[in-house]
PDB file of C-alpha atoms and ligand atoms in Angstrom:
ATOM      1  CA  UNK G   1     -21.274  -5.903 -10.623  1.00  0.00           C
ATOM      2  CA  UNK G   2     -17.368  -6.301 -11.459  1.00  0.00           C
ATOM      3  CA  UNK G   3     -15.000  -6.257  -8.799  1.00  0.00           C
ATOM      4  CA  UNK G   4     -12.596  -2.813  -9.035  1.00  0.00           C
ATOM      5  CA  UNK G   5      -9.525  -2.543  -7.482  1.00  0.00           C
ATOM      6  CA  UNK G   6      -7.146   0.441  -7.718  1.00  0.00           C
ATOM      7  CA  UNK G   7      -3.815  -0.692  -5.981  1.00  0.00           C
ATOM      8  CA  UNK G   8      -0.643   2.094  -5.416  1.00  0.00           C
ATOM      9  CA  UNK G   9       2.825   0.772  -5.709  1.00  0.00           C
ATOM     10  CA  UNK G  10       1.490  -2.070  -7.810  1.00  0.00           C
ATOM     11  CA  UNK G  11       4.672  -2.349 -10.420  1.00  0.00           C
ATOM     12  CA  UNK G  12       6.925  -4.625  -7.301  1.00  0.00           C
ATOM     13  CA  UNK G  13       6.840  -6.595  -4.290  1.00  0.00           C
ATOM     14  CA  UNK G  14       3.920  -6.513  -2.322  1.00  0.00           C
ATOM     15  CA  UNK G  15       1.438  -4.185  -4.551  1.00  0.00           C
ATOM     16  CA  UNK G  16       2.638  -6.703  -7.912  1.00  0.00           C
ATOM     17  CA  UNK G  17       1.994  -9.842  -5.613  1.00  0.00           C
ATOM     18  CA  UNK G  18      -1.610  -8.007  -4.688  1.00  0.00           C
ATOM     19  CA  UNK G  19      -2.795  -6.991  -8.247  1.00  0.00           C
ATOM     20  CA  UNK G  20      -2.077 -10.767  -9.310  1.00  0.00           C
ATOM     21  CA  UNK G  21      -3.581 -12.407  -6.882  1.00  0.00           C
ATOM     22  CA  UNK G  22      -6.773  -9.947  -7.342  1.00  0.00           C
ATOM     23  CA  UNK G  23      -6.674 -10.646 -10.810  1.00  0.00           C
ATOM     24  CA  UNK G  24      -7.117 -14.718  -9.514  1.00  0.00           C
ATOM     25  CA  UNK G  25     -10.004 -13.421  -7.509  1.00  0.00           C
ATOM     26  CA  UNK G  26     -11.782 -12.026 -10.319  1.00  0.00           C
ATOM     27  CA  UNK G  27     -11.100  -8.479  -9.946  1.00  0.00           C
ATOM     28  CA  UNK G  28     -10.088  -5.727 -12.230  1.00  0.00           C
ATOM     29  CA  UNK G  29      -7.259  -3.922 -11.626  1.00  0.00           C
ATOM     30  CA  UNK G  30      -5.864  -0.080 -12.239  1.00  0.00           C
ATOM     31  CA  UNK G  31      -2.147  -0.862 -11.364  1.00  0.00           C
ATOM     32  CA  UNK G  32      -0.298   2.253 -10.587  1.00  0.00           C
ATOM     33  CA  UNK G  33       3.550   2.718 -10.375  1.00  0.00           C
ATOM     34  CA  UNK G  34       5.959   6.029 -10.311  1.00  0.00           C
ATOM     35  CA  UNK G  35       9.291   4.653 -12.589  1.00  0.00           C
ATOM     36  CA  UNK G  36       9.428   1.602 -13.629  1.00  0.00           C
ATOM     37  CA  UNK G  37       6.864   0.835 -16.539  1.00  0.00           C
ATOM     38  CA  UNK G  38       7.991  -2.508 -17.823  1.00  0.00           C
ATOM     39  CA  UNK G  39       7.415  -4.301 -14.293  1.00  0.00           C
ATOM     40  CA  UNK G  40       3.902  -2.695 -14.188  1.00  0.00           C
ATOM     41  CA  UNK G  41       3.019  -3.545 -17.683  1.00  0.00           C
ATOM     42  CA  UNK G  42       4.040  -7.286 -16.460  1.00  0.00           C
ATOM     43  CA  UNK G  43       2.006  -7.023 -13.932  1.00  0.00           C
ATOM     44  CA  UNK G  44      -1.172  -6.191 -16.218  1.00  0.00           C
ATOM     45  CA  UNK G  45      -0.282  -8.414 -18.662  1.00  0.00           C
ATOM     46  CA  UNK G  46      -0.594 -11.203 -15.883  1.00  0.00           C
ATOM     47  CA  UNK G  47      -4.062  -9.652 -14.344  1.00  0.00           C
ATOM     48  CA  UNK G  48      -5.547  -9.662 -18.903  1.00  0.00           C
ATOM     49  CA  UNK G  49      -4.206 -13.450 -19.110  1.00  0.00           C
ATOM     50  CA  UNK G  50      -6.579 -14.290 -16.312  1.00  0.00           C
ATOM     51  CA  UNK G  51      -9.155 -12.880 -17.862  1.00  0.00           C
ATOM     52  CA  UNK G  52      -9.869  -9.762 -16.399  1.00  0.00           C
ATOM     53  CA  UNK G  53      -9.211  -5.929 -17.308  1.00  0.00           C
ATOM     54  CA  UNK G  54      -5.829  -4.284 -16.316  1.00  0.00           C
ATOM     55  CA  UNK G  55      -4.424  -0.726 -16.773  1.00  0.00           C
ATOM     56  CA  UNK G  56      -1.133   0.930 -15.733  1.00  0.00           C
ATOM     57  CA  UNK G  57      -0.698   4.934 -14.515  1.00  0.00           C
ATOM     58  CA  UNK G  58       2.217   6.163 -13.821  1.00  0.00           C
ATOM     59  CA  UNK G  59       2.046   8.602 -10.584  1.00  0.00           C
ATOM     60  CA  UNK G  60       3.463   9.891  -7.820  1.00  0.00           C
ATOM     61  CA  UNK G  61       1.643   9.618  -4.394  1.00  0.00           C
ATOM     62  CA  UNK G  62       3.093  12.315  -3.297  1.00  0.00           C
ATOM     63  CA  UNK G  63       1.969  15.060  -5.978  1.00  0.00           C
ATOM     64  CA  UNK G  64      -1.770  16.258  -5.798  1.00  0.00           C
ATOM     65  CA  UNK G  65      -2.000  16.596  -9.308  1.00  0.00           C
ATOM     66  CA  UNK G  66      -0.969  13.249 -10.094  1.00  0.00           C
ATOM     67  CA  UNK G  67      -3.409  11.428  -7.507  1.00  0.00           C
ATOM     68  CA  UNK G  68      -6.481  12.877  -9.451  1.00  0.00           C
ATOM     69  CA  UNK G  69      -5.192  12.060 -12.250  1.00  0.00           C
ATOM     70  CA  UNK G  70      -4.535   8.178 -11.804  1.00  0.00           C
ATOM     71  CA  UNK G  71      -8.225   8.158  -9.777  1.00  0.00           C
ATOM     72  CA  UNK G  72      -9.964   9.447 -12.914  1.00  0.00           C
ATOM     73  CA  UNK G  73      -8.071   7.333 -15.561  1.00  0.00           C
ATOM     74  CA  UNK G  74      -9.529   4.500 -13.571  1.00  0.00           C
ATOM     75  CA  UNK G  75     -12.924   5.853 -13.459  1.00  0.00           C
ATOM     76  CA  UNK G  76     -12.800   6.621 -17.169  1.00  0.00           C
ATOM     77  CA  UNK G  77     -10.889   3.146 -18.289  1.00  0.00           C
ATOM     78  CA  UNK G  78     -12.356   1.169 -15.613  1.00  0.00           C
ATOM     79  CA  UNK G  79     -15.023   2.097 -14.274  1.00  0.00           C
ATOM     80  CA  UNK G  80     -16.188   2.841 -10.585  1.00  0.00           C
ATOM     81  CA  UNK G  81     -13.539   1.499  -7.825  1.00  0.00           C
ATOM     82  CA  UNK G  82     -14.625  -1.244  -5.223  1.00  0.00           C
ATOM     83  CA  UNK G  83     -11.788  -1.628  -3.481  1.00  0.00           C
ATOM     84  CA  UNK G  84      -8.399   0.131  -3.081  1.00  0.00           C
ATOM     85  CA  UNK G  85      -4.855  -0.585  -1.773  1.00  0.00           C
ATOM     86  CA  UNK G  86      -3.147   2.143  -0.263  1.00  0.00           C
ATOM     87  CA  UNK G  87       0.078   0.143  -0.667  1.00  0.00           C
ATOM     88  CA  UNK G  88       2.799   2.843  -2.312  1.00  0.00           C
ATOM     89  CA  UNK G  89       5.644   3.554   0.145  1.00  0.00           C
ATOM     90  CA  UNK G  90       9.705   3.926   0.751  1.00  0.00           C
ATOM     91  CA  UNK G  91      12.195   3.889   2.662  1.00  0.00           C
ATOM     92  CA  UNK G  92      15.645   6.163   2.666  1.00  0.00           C
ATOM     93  CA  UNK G  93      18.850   5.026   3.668  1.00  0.00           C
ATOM     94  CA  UNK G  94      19.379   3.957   7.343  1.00  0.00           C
ATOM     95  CA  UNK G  95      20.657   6.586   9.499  1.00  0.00           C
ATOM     96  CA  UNK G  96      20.341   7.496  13.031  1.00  0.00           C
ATOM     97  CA  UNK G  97      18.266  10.428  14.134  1.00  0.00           C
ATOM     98  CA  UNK G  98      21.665  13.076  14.120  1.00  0.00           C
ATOM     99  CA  UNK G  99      22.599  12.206  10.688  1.00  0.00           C
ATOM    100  CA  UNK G 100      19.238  12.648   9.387  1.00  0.00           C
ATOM    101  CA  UNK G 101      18.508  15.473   7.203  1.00  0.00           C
ATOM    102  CA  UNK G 102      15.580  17.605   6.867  1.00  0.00           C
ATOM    103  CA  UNK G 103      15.132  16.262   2.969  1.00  0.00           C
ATOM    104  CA  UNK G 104      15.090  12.510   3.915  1.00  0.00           C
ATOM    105  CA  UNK G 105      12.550  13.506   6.859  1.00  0.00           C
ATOM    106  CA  UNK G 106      10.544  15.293   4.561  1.00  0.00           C
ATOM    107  CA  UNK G 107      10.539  12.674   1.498  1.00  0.00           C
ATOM    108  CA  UNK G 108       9.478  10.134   4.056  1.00  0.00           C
ATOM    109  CA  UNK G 109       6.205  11.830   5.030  1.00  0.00           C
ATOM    110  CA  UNK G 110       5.335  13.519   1.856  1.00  0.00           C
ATOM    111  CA  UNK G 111       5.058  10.074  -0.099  1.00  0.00           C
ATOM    112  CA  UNK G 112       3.986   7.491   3.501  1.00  0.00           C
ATOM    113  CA  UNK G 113       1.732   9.971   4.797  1.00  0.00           C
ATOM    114  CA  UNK G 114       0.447  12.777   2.528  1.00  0.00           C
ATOM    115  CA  UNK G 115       0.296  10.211  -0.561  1.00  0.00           C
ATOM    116  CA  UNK G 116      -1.479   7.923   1.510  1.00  0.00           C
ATOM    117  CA  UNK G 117      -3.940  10.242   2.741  1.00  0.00           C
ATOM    118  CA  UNK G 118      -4.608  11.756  -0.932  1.00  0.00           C
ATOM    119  CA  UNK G 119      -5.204   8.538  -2.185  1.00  0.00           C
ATOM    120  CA  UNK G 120      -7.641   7.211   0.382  1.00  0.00           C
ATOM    121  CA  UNK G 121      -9.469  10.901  -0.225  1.00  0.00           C
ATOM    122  CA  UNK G 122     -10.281  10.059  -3.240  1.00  0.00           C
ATOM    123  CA  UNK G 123     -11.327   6.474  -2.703  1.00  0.00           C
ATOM    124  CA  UNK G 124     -13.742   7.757  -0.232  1.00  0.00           C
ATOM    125  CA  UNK G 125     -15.001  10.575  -3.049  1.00  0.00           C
ATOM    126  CA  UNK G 126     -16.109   7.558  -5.255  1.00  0.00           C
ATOM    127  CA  UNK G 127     -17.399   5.015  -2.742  1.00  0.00           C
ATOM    128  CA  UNK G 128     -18.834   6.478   0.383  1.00  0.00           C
ATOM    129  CA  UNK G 129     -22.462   6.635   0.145  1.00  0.00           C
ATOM    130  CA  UNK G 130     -22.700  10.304   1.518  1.00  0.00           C
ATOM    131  CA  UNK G 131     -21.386  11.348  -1.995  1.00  0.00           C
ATOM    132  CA  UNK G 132     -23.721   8.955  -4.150  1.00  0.00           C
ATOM    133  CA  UNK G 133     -21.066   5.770  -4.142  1.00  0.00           C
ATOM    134  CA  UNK G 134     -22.024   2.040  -3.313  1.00  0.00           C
ATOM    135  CA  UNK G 135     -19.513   1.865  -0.295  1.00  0.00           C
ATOM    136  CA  UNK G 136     -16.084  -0.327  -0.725  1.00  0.00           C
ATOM    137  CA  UNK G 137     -13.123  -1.161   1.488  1.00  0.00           C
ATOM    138  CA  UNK G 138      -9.601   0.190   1.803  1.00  0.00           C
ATOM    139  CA  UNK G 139      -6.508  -0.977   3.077  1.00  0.00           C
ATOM    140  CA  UNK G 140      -3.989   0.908   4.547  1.00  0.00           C
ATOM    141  CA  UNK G 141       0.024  -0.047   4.442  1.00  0.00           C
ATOM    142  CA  UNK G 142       1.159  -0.006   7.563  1.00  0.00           C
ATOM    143  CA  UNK G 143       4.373  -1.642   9.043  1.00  0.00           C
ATOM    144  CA  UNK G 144       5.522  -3.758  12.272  1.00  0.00           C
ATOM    145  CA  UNK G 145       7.665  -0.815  12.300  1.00  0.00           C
ATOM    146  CA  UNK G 146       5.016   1.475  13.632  1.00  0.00           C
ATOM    147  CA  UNK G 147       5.002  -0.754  16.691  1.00  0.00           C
ATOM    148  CA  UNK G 148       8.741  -1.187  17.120  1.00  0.00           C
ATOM    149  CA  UNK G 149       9.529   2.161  16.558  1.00  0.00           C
ATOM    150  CA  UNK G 150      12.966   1.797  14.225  1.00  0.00           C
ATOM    151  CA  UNK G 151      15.825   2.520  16.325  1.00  0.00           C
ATOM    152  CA  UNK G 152      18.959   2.773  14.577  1.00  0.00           C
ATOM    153  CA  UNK G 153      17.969   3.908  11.041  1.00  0.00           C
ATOM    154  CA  UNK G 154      14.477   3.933  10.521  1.00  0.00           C
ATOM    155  CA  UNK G 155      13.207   6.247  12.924  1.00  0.00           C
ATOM    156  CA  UNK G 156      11.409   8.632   9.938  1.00  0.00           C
ATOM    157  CA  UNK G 157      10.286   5.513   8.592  1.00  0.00           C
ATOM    158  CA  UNK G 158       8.689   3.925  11.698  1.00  0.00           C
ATOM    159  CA  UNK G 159       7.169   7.337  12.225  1.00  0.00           C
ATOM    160  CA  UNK G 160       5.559   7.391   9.012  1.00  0.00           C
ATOM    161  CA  UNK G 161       3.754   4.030   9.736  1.00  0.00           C
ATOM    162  CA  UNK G 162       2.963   4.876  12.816  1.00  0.00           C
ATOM    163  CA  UNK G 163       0.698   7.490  11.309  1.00  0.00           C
ATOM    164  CA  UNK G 164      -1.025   5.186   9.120  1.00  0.00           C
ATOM    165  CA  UNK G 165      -2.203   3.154  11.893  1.00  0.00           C
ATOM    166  CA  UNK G 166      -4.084   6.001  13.590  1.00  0.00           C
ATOM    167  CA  UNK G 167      -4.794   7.518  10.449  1.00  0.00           C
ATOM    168  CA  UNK G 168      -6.648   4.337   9.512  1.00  0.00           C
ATOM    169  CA  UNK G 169      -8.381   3.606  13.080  1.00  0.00           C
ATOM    170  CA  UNK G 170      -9.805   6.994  12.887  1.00  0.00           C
ATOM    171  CA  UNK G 171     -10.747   7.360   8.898  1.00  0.00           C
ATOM    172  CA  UNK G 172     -12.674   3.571   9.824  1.00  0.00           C
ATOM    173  CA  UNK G 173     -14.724   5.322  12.045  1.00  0.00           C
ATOM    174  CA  UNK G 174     -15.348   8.522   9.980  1.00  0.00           C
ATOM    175  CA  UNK G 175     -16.802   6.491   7.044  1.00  0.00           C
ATOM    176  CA  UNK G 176     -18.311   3.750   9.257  1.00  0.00           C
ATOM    177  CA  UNK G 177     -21.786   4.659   8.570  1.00  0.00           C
ATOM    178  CA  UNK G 178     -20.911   5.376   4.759  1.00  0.00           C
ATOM    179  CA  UNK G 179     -20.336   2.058   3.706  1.00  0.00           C
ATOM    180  CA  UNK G 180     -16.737   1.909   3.567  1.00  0.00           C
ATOM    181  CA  UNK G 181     -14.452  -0.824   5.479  1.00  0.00           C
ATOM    182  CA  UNK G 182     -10.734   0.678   6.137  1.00  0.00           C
ATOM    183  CA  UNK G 183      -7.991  -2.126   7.824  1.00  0.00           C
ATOM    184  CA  UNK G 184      -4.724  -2.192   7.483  1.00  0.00           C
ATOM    185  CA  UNK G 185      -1.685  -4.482   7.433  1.00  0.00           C
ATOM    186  CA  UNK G 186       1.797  -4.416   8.936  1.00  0.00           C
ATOM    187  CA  UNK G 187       4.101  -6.888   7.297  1.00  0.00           C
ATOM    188  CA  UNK G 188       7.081  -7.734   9.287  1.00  0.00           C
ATOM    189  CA  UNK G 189      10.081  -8.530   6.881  1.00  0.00           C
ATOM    190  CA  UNK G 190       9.113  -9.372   2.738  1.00  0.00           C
ATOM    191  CA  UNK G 191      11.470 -10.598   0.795  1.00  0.00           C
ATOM    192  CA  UNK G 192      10.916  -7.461  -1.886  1.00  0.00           C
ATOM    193  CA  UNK G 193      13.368  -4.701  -3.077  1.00  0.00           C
ATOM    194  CA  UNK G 194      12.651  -1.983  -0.631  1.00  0.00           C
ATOM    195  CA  UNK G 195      15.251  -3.372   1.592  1.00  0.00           C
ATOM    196  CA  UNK G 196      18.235  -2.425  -0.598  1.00  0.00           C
ATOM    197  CA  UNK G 197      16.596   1.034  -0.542  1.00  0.00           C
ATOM    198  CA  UNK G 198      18.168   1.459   2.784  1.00  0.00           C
ATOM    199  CA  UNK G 199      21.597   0.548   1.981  1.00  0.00           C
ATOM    200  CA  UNK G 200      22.117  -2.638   3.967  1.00  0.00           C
ATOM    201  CA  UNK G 201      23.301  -5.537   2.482  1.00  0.00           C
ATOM    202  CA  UNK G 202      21.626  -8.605   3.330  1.00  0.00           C
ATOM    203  CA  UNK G 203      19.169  -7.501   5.715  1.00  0.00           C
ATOM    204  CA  UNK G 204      16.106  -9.922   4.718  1.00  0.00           C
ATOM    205  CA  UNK G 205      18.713 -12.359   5.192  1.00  0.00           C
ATOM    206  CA  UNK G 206      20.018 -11.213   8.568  1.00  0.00           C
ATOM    207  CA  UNK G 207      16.608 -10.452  10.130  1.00  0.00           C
ATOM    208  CA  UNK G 208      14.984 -13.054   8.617  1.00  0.00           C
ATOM    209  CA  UNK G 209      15.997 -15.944  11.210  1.00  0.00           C
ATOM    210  CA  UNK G 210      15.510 -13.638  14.175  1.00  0.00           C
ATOM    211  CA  UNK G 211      11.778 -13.910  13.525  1.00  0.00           C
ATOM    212  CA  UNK G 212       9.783 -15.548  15.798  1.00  0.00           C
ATOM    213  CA  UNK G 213       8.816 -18.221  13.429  1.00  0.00           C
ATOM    214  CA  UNK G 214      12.537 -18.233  11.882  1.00  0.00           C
ATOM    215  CA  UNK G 215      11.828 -16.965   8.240  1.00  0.00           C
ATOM    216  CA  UNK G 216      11.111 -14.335   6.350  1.00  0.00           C
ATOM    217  CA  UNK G 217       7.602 -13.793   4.323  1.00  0.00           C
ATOM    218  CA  UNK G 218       6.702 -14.157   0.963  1.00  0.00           C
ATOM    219  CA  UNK G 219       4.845 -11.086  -0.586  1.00  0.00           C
ATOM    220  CA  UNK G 220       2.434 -13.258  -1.731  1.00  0.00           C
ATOM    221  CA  UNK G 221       1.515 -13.868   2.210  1.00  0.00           C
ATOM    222  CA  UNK G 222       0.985 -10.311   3.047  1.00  0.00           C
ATOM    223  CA  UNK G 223      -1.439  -9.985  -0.323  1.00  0.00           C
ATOM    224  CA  UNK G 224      -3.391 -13.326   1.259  1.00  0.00           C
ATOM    225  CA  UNK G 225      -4.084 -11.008   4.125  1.00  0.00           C
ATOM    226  CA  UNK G 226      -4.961  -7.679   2.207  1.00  0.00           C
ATOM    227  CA  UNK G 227      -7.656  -9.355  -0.183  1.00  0.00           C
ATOM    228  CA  UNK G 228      -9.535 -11.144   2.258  1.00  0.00           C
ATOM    229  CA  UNK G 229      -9.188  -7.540   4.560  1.00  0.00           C
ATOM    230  CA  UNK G 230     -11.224  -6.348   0.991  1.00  0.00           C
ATOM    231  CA  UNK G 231     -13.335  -8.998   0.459  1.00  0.00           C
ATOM    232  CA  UNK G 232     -17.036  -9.465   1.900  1.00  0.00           C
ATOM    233  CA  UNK G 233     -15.833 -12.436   4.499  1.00  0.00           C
ATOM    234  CA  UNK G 234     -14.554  -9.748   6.409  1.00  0.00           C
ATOM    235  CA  UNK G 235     -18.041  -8.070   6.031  1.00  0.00           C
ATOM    236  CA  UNK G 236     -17.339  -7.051  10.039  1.00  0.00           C
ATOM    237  CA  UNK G 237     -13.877  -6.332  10.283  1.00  0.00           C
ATOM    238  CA  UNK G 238     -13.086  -2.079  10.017  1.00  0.00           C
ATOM    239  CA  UNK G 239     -10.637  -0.005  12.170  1.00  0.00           C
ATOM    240  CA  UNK G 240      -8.379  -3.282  11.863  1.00  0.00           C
ATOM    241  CA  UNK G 241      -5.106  -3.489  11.894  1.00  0.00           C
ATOM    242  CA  UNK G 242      -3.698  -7.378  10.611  1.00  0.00           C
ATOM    243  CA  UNK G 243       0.019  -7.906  11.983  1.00  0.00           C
ATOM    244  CA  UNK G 244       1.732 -10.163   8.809  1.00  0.00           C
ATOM    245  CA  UNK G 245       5.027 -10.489  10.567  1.00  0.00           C
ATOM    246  CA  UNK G 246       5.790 -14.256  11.470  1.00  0.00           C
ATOM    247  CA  UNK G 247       5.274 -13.158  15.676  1.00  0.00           C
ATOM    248  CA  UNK G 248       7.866 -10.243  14.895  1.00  0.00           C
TER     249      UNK G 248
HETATM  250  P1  NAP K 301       9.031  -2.334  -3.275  1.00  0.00           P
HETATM  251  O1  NAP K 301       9.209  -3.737  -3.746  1.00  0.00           O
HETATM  252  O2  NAP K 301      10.206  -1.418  -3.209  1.00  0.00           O
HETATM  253  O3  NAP K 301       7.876  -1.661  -4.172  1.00  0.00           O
HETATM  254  C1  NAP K 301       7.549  -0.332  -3.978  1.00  0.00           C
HETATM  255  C2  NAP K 301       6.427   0.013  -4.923  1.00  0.00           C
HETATM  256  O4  NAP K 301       5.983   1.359  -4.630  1.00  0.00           O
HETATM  257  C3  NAP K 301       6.859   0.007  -6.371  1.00  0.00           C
HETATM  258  O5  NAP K 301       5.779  -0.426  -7.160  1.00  0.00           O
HETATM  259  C4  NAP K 301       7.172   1.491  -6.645  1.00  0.00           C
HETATM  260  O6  NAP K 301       7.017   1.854  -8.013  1.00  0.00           O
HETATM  261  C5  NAP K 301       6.087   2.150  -5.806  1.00  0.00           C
HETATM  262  N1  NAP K 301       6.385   3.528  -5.415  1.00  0.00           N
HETATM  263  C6  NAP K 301       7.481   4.013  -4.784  1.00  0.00           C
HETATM  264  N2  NAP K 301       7.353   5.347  -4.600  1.00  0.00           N
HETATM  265  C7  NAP K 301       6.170   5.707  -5.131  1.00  0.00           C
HETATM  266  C8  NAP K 301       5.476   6.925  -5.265  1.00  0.00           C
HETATM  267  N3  NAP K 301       6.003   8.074  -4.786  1.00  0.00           N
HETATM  268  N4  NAP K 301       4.277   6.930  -5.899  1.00  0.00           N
HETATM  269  C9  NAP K 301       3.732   5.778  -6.389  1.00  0.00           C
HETATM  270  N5  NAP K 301       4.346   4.581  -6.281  1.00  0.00           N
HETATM  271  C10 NAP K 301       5.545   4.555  -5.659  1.00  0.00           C
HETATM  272  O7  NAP K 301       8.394  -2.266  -1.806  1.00  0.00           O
HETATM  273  P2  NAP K 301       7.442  -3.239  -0.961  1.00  0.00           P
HETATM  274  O8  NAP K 301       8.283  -3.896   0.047  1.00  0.00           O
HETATM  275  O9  NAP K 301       6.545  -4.022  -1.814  1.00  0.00           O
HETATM  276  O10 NAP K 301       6.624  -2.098  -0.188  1.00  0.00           O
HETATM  277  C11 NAP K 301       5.270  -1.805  -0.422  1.00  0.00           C
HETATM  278  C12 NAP K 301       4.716  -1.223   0.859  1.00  0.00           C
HETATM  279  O11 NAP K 301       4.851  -2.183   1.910  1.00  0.00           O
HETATM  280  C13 NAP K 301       5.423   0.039   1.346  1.00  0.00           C
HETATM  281  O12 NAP K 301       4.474   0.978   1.830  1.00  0.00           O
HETATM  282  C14 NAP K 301       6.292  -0.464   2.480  1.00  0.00           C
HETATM  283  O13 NAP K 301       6.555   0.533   3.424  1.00  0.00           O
HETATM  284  C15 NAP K 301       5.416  -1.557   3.047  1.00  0.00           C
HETATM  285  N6  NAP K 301       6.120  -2.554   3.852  1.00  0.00           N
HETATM  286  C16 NAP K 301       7.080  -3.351   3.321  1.00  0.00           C
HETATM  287  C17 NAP K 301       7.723  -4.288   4.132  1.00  0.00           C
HETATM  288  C18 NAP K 301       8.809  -5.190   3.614  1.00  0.00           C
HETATM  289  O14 NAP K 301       9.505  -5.822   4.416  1.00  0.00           O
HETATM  290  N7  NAP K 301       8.988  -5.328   2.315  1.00  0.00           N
HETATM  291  C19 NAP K 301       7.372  -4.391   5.480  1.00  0.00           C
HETATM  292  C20 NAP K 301       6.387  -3.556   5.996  1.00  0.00           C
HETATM  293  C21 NAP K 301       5.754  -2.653   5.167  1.00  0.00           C
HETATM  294  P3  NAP K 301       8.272   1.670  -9.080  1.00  0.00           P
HETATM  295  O15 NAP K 301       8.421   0.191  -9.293  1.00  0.00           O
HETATM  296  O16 NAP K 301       7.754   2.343 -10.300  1.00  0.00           O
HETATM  297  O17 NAP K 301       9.465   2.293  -8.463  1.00  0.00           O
END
């Protein structure tokens, strides 16, 4: 049976590093993205020169409509899903909690939270066994944040992540018996764009050192982590949640 995996936020950084090394693995891949086309289409290009079948779908997490939409283009170009990365996710600009507004609140949740949880609901449509499916595994995008709590700018953010983690310890155990895995990962600090999203200058390269093992990671590092989370060697492993974050 081919090897299907449906990964959000796959254009950049961590979701790109994830659908490439998937394609390596032998996997097919249904990379979404919500703006920026060319780096997607790269992306698939990379995943067809290894040998394997890629498509792109544009979509925002965040809109109902749009979640179907990229679920069933896979099901129709691809063919049933194996595995899925519930990777998609921002960040606003840093601000403490009284110069927050209501919209930047609001953005944060609607795309870390409600995207995430209409994406995983229709991963578990296709592959838990209570609805006809084989079973699969998901992984979750969580963030050190959750645990650290992001005082001094990313309080919404943190919050956001936060959720993810008990979202994911309790979904495991909802679909336990249905043959679907769900893990997730918190990454500490990746060297990826979403950092200039916040409007700091330099901040890989402040925080970086600060980190117990003195560096920043690699995307490629956290994607390591998420494949094996979907692959059968961690045939045991649900409820999971993998820190990638150098001892940060
Ligand atoms: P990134 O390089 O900024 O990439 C973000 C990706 O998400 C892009 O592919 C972007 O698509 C896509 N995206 C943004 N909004 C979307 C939406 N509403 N619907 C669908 N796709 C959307 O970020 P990254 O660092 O790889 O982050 C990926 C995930 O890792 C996020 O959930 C983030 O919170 C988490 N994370 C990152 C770090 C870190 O240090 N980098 C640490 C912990 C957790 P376009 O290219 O089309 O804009």
């Amino acid at each position: 049976m081919s090897k299907i995996l449906l990964v959000t936020g796959a254009s950049r950084g961590i979701g790109a590093a994830t659908a490439r090394l998937a394609a390596d693995q032998g996997y097919d891949v249904c990379v979404n993205y919500a703006r920026k086309a060319d780096e997607a289409e790269a992306v698939a290009d990379y995943v067809r020169a290894k040998g394997q079948r890629a498509i792109t779908v544009q979509g925002d997490v965040s809109q109902e409509d749009d979640v179907v939409r990229l679920f069933q283009t896979a099901d129709a170009e691809l063919g049933r899903l194996s595995a899925f990365f519930n990777n998609a996710g921002v960040v606003d600009i840093a601000t403490r909690l009284e110069d927050m507004s209501r919209e930047s609140v609001e953005r944060m949740m609607a795309i870390n939270i409600t995207g995430s949880f209409l994406c995983a609901r229709e991963a578990v449509r296709r592959m838990s066994t209570k609805h006809g499916g084989p079973g699969g595994a998901i992984v979750n995008m969580s963030s050190a944040a959750a645990r650290l709590g992001g005082p001094n700018g990313l309080l919404h953010y943190a919050a956001s992540k936060g959720a993810i983690d008990t979202f994911t310890r309790g979904l495991a155990e909802e679909v336990g018996g249905e043959g679907i895995r769900v893990n997730a990962v918190r990454p500490g600090i990746i060297e990826t764009d979403i950092h200039d999203d916040m409007g700091q200058t330099g901040r890989v390269e402040k925080l970086g050192p600060t980190v117990p093992m003195g560096r920043s990671g690699a995307p490629e590092e956290v994607a390591e982590v998420v494949m094996w989370l979907l692959s059968d060697s961690a045939s045991y492993c649900t409820g999971t949640i993998v820190d990638v974050s150098g001892g940060r």
